[in-house]
Coordinates of C-alpha atoms and ligand atoms in Angstrom, one line a residue:
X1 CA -1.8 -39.1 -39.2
X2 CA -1.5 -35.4 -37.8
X3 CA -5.8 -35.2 -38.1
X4 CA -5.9 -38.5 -36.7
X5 CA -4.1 -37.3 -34.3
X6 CA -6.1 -34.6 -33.8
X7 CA -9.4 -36.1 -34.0
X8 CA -8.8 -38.4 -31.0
X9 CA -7.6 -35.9 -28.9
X10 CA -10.7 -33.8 -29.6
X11 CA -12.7 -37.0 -28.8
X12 CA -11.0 -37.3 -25.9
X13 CA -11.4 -33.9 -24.4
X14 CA -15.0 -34.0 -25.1
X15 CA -15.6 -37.4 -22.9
X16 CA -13.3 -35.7 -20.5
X17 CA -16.0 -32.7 -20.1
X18 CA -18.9 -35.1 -20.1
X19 CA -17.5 -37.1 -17.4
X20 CA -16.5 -34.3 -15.6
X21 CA -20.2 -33.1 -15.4
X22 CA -21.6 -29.4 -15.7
X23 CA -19.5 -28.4 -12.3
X24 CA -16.3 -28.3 -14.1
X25 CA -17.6 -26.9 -17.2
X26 CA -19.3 -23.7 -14.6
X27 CA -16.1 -23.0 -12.5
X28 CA -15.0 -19.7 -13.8
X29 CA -11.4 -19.1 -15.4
X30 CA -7.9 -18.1 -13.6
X31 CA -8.4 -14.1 -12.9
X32 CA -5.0 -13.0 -14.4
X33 CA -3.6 -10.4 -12.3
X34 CA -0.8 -8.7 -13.4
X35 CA 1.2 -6.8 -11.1
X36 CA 3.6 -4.1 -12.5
X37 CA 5.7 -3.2 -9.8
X38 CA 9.4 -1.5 -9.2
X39 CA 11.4 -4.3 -7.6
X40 CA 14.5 -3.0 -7.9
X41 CA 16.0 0.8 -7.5
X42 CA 14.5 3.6 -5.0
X43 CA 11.7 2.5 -5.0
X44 CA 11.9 -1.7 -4.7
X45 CA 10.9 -1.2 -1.1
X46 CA 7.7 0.8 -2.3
X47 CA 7.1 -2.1 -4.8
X48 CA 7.2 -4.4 -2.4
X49 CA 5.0 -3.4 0.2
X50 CA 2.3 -3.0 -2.7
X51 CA 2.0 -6.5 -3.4
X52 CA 2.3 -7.6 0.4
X53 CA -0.9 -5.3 0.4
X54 CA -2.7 -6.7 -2.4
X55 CA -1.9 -10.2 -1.7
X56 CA -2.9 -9.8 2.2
X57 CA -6.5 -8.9 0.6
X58 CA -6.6 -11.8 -2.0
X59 CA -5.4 -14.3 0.8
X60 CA -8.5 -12.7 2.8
X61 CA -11.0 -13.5 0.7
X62 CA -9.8 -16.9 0.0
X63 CA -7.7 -16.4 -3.0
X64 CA -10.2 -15.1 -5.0
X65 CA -11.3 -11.7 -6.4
X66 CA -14.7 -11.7 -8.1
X67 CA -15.3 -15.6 -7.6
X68 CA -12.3 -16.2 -9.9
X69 CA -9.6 -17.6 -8.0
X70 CA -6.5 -15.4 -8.8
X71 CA -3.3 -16.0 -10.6
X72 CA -0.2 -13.5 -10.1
X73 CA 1.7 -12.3 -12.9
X74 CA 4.7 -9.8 -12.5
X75 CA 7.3 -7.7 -13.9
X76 CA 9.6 -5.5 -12.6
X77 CA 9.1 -2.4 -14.0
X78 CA 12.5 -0.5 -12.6
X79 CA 10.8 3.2 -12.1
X80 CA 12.2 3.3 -15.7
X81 CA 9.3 5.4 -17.8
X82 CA 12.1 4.3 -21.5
X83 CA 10.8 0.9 -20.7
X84 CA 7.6 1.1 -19.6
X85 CA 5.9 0.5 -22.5
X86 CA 7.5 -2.7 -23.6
X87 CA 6.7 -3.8 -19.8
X88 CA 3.4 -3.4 -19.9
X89 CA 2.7 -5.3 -23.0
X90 CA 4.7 -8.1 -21.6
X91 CA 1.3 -8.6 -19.5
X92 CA -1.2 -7.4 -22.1
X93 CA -0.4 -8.9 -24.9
X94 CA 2.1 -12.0 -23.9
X95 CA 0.3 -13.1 -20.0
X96 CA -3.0 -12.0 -21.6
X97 CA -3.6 -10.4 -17.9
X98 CA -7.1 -9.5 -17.1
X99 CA -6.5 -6.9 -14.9
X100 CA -3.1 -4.8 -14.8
X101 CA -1.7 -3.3 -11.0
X102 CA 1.2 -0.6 -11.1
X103 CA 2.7 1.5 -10.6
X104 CA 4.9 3.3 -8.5
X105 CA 6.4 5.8 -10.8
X106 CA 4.5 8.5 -12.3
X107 CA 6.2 8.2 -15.7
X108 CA 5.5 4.9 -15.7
X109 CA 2.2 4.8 -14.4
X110 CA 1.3 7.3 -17.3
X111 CA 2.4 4.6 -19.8
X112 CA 0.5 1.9 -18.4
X113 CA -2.6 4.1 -18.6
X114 CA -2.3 4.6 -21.9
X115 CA -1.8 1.0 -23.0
X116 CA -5.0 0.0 -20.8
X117 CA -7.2 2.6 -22.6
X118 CA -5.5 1.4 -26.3
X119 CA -6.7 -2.4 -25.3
X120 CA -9.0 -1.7 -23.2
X121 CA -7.8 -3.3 -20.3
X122 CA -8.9 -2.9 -16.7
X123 CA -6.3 -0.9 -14.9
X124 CA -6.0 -0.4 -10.7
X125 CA -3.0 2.3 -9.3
X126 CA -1.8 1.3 -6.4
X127 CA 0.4 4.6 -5.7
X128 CA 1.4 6.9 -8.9
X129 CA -0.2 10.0 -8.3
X130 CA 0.5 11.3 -11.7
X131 CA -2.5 13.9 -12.1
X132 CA -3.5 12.6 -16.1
X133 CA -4.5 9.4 -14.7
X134 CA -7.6 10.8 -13.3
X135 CA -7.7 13.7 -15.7
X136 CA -7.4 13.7 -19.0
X137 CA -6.4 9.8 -19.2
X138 CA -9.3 9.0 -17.3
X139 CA -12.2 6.4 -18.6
X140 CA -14.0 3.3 -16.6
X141 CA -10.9 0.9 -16.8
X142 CA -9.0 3.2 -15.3
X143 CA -9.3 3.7 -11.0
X144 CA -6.3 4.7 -8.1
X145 CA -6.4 3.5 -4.7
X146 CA -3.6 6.1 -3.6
X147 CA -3.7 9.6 -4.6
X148 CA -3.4 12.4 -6.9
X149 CA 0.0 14.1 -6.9
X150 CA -1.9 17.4 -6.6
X151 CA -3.8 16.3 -3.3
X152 CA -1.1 15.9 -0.5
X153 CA 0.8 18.9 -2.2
X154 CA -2.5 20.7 -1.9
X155 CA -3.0 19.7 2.2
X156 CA 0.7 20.9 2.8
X157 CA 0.5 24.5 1.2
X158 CA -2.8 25.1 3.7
X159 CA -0.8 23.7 6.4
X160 CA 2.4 25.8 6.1
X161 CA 0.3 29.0 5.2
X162 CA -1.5 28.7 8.5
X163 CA 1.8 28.4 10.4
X164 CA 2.5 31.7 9.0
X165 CA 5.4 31.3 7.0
X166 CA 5.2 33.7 3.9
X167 CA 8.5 33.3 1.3
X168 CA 9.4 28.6 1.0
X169 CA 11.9 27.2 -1.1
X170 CA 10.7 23.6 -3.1
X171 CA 12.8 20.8 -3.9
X172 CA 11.8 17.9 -5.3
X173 CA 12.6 15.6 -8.2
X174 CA 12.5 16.8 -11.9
X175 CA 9.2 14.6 -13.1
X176 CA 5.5 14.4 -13.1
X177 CA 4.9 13.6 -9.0
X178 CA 7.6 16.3 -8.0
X179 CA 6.0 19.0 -10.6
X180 CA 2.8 18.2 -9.7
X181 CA 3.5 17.6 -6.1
X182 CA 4.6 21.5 -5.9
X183 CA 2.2 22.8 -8.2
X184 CA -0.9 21.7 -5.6
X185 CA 1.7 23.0 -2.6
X186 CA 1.5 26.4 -4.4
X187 CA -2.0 26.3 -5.4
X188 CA -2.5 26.5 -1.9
X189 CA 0.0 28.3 -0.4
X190 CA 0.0 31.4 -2.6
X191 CA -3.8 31.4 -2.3
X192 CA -3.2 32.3 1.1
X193 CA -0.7 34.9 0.7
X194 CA 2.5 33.2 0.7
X195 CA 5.1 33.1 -2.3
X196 CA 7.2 30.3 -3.6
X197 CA 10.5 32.0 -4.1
X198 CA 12.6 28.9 -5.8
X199 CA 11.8 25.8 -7.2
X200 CA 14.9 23.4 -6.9
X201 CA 14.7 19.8 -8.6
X202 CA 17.2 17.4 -9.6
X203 CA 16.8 14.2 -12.1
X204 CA 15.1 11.4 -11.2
X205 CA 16.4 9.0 -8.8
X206 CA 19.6 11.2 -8.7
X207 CA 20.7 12.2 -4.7
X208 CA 23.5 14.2 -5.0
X209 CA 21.7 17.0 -3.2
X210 CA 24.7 18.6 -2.0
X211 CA 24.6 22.1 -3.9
X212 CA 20.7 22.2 -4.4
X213 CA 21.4 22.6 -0.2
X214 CA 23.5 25.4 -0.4
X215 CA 21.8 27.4 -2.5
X216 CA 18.9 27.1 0.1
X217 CA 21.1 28.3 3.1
X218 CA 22.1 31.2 0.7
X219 CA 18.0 31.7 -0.1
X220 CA 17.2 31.9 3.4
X221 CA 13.7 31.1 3.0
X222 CA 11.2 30.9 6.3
X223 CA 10.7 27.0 5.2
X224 CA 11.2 24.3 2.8
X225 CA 8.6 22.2 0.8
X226 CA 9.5 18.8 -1.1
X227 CA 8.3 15.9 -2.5
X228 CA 11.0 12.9 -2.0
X229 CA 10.1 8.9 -1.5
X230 CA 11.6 6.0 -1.1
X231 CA 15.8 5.5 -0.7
X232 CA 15.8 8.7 -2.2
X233 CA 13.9 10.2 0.6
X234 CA 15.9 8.4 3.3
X235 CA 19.6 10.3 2.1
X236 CA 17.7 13.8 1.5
X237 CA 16.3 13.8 5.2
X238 CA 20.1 13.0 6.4
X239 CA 21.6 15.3 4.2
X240 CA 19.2 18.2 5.3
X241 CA 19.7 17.7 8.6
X242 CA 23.8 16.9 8.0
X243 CA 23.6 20.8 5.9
X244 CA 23.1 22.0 9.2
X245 CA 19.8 23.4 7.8
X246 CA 17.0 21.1 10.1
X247 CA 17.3 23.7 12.9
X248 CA 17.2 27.0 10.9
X249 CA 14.9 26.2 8.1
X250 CA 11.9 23.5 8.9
X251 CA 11.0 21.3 6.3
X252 CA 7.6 20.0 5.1
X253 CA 6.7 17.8 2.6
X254 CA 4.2 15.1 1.0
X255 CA 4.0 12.2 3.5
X256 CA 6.2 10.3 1.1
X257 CA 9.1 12.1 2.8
X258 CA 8.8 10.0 5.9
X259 CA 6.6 6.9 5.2
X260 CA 8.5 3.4 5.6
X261 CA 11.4 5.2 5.6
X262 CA 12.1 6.1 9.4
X263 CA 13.9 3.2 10.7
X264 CA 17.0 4.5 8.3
X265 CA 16.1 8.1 8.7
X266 CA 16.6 7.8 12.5
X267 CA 16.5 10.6 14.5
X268 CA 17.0 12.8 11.6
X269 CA 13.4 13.0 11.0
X270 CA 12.4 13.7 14.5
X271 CA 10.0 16.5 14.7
X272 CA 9.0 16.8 10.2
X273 CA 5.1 17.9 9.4
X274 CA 3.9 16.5 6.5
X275 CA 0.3 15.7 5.2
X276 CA -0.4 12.4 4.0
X277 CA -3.9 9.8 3.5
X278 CA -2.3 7.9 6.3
X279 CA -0.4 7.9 9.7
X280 CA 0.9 5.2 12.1
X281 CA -1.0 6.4 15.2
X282 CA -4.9 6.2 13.9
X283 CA -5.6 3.3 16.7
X284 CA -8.8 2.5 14.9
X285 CA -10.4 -0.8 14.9
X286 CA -9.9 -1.0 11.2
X287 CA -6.8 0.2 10.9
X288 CA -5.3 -2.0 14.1
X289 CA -6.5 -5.3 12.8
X290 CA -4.8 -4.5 9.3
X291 CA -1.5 -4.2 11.2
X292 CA -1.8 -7.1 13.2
X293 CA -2.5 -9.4 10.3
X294 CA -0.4 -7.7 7.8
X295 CA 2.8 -7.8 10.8
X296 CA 1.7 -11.6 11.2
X297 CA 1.9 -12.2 7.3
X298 CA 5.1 -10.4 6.6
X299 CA 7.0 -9.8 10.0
X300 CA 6.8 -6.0 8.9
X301 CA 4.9 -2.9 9.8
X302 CA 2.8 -1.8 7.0
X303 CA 3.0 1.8 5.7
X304 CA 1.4 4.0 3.1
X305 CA 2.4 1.8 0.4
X306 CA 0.9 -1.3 2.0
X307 CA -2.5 0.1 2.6
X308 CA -2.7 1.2 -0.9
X309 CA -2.0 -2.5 -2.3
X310 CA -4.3 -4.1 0.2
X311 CA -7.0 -1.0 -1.0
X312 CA -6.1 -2.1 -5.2
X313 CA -7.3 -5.6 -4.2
X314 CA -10.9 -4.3 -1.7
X315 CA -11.7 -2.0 -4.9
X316 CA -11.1 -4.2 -7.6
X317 CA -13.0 -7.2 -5.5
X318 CA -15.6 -4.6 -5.0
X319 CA -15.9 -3.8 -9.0
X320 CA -15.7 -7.6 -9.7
X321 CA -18.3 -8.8 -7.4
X322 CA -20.5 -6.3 -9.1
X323 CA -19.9 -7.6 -12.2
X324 CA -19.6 -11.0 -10.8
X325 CA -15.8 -11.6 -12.5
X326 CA -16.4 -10.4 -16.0
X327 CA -14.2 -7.4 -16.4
X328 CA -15.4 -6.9 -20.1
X329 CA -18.0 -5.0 -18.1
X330 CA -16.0 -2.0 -17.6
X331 CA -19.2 0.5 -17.1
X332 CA -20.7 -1.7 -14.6
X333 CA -17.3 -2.4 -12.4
X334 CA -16.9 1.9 -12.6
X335 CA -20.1 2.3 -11.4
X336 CA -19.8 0.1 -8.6
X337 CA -16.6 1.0 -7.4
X338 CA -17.9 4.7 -7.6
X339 CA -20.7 4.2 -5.3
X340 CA -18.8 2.3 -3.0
X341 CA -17.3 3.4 0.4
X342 CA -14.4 1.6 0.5
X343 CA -13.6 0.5 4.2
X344 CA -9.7 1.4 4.2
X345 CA -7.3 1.1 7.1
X346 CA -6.8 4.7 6.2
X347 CA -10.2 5.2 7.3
X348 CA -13.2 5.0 4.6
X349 CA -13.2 6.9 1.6
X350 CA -15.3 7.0 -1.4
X351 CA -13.8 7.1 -5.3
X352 CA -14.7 10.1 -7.4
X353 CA -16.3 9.8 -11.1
X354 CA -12.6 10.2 -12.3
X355 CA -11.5 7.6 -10.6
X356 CA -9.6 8.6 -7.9
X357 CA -10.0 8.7 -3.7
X358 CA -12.2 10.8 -1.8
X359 CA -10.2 11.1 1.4
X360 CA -8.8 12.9 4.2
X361 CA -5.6 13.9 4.6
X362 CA -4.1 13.7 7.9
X363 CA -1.4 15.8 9.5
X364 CA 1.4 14.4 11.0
X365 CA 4.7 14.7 13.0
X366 CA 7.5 12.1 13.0
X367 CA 8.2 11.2 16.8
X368 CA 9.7 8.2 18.0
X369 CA 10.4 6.6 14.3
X370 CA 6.2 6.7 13.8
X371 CA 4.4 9.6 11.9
X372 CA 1.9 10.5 14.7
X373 CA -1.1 11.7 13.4
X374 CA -1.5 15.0 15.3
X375 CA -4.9 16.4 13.0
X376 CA -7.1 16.6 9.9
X377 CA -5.0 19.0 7.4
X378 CA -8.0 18.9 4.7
X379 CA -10.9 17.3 5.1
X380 CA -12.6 14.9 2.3
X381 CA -10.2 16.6 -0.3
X382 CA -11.4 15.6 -4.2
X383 CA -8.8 16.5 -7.1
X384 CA -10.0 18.5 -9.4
X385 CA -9.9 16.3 -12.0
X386 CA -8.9 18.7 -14.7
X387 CA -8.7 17.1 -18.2
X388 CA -10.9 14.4 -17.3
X389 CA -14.4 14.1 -19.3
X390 CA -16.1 12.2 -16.4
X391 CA -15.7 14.4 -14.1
Ligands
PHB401 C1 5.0 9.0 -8.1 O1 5.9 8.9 -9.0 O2 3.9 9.3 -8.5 C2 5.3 8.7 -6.7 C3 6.4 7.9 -6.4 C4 6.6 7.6 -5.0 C5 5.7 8.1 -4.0 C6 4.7 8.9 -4.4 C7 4.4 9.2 -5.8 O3 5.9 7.8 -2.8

């Protein structure tokens, strides 16, 4: 009965296809995206203006990526590194995704690299900056629309050299993108005569900042560096200011510090440097008509976060269309995307053999609850890529 069963069914499904005719038989398979995001925690708000980004592109290319039409697949990912692994597999091996997006946190965007390269699966970073991705964990699956921890840290220690200020304080959060973060500040800083004289960190997403601040009053240092982002950010920009320490002590940090986070920072940020791939001020044709359509889609202004979703879905459309939606062609899709110059709101930028963005990194000033781009702090800055056999 069962094969009976069976037999007719297969009949059936082979008329099916013959009366559907050879245009149903080409039309290419669901592209299975799957988005690994944080949704909830300090960084839900970062999460979120990913995928606005990435689905902003999809919807502008007609739902489709490659000449697949896409399908969304998603889990939240909690900026929790303990459960990353299990997470990621939920897309791998139980959605069967073809192409993963995530993350947000370092920890957890190390994880997900490492699954991609075990299975082989294509693998787009829309933010971590965790320096492995593009350096030892590097390979063809793997490519970052954002940043290497190392690079803005890197702008920021020229920046604050050339101001002239010789002994800074760090503070930042105790895991890969505040290390790595400080590490690039001092690379730069020290190579122009000045001298970290404390590194301060705290777990991750802990706030209670409180006695990390005193100890800088006590230091005295000509100015601070950090690395915060997200609601984190928001409470260590108040409590700075709060400590009484904004008007003694100026702080700089990675743009994180103050990107889609100055409607709650309020006038507490008025005045920060920091050196980010993106400001609110570029007025470029590019960059204008982003916001418009992205402010139309969500009722939001995009920051950082948003360009660098929107950027996940121009690269991987731009690997895909290469390889006209087969993404077991993993050589082909790098090399595309490597020779491409990808037309970013940020302005365009081209991705190095390790994967990760070519770009500049602009200076700017928070004024008026914008970061104003006020200059270039460095130029068509590469990361160096260390670890990474690509390169
Ligand atoms: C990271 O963990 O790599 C990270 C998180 C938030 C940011 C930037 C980097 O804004």
């Amino acid at each position: 009965m069962t094969l009976r069963r069976t037999l007719l069914a297969t009949a059936a499904l082979a008329a099916c296809a013959l009366i559907a005719g050879p245009a149903a038989a080409q039309s290419a398979p669901k592209l299975k995206v799957g988005l690994m995001l944080p949704y909830t925690g300090t960084y839900a708000a970062l999460g979120n203006a990913i995928e606005n980004g990435f689905r902003l592109y999809v919807s502008e290319q007609g739902g489709k990526l490659g000449g697949r039409e896409v399908e969304f697949f998603k889990v939240d990912d909690e900026s929790d590194p303990a459960k990353a692994t299990d997470n990621v597999n939920k897309l791998v091996k139980r959605d069967q995704v073809d192409v993963l997006v995530g993350t947000v946190h370092s920890g957890v965007a190390m994880a997900m690299a490492k699954v991609a390269k075990e299975t082989n699966t294509l693998l787009v970073v829309p933010n971590a900056g965790a320096d492995a991705v593009t350096g030892p964990l590097c390979g063809p699956n793997i490519v970052r629309s954002s940043f290497s921890n190392w690079q803005p840290g890197y702008a920021m220690g020229e920046v604050v050299a050339k101001k002239g200020h010789k002994k800074v304080v760090t503070i930042t959060w105790k895991y890969a993108a505040g290390d790595e973060s400080v590490k690039g500040f001092k690379e730069a800083f020290e190579k122009s005569g000045g001298q970290v004289v404390k590194d301060l960190s705290l777990p991750f997403p802990n706030v209670e900042f409180q006695a990390l601040l005193t100890e800088i009053a006590a230091t005295k240092p000509d100015a601070v560096f950090t690395f915060f982002a997200g609601a984190g950010a928001v409470k260590f920009v108040k409590d700075y200011a709060a400590a009484g320490l904004k008007k003694n002590i100026p702080l700089y940090g990675s743009g994180f510090l103050t990107d889609g986070t100055l409607e709650a920072q309020g006038a507490d940020a008025d005045g920060i440097l920091t050196a980010l791939h993106y400001g609110d001020s570029l007025n470029t044709p590019r960059d204008n008509a982003f916001r418009l359509a992205y402010a139309k889609t969500y009722k939001l202004q995009p920051d950082v976060y948003a360009v660098q979703g929107y950027d996940a879905g121009q690269i991987l459309g731009t690997g895909l269309a290469a390889v006209k939606g087969d993404v077991s062609k993993k050589a082909e899709f790098a090399a595309a995307v490597q020779k491409a110059k990808i037309d970013s709101p940020r302005g365009p930028f081209t991705i190095s053999k390790a994967g990760n963005p070519v770009q500049d990194f602009y200076l700017r000033q928070v004024s008026g609850k914008e970061n104003k781009v006020i200059g270039v702090a460095s130029k068509a800055l590469a990361d160096p890529a260390r670890g990474c056999k690509a390169s």
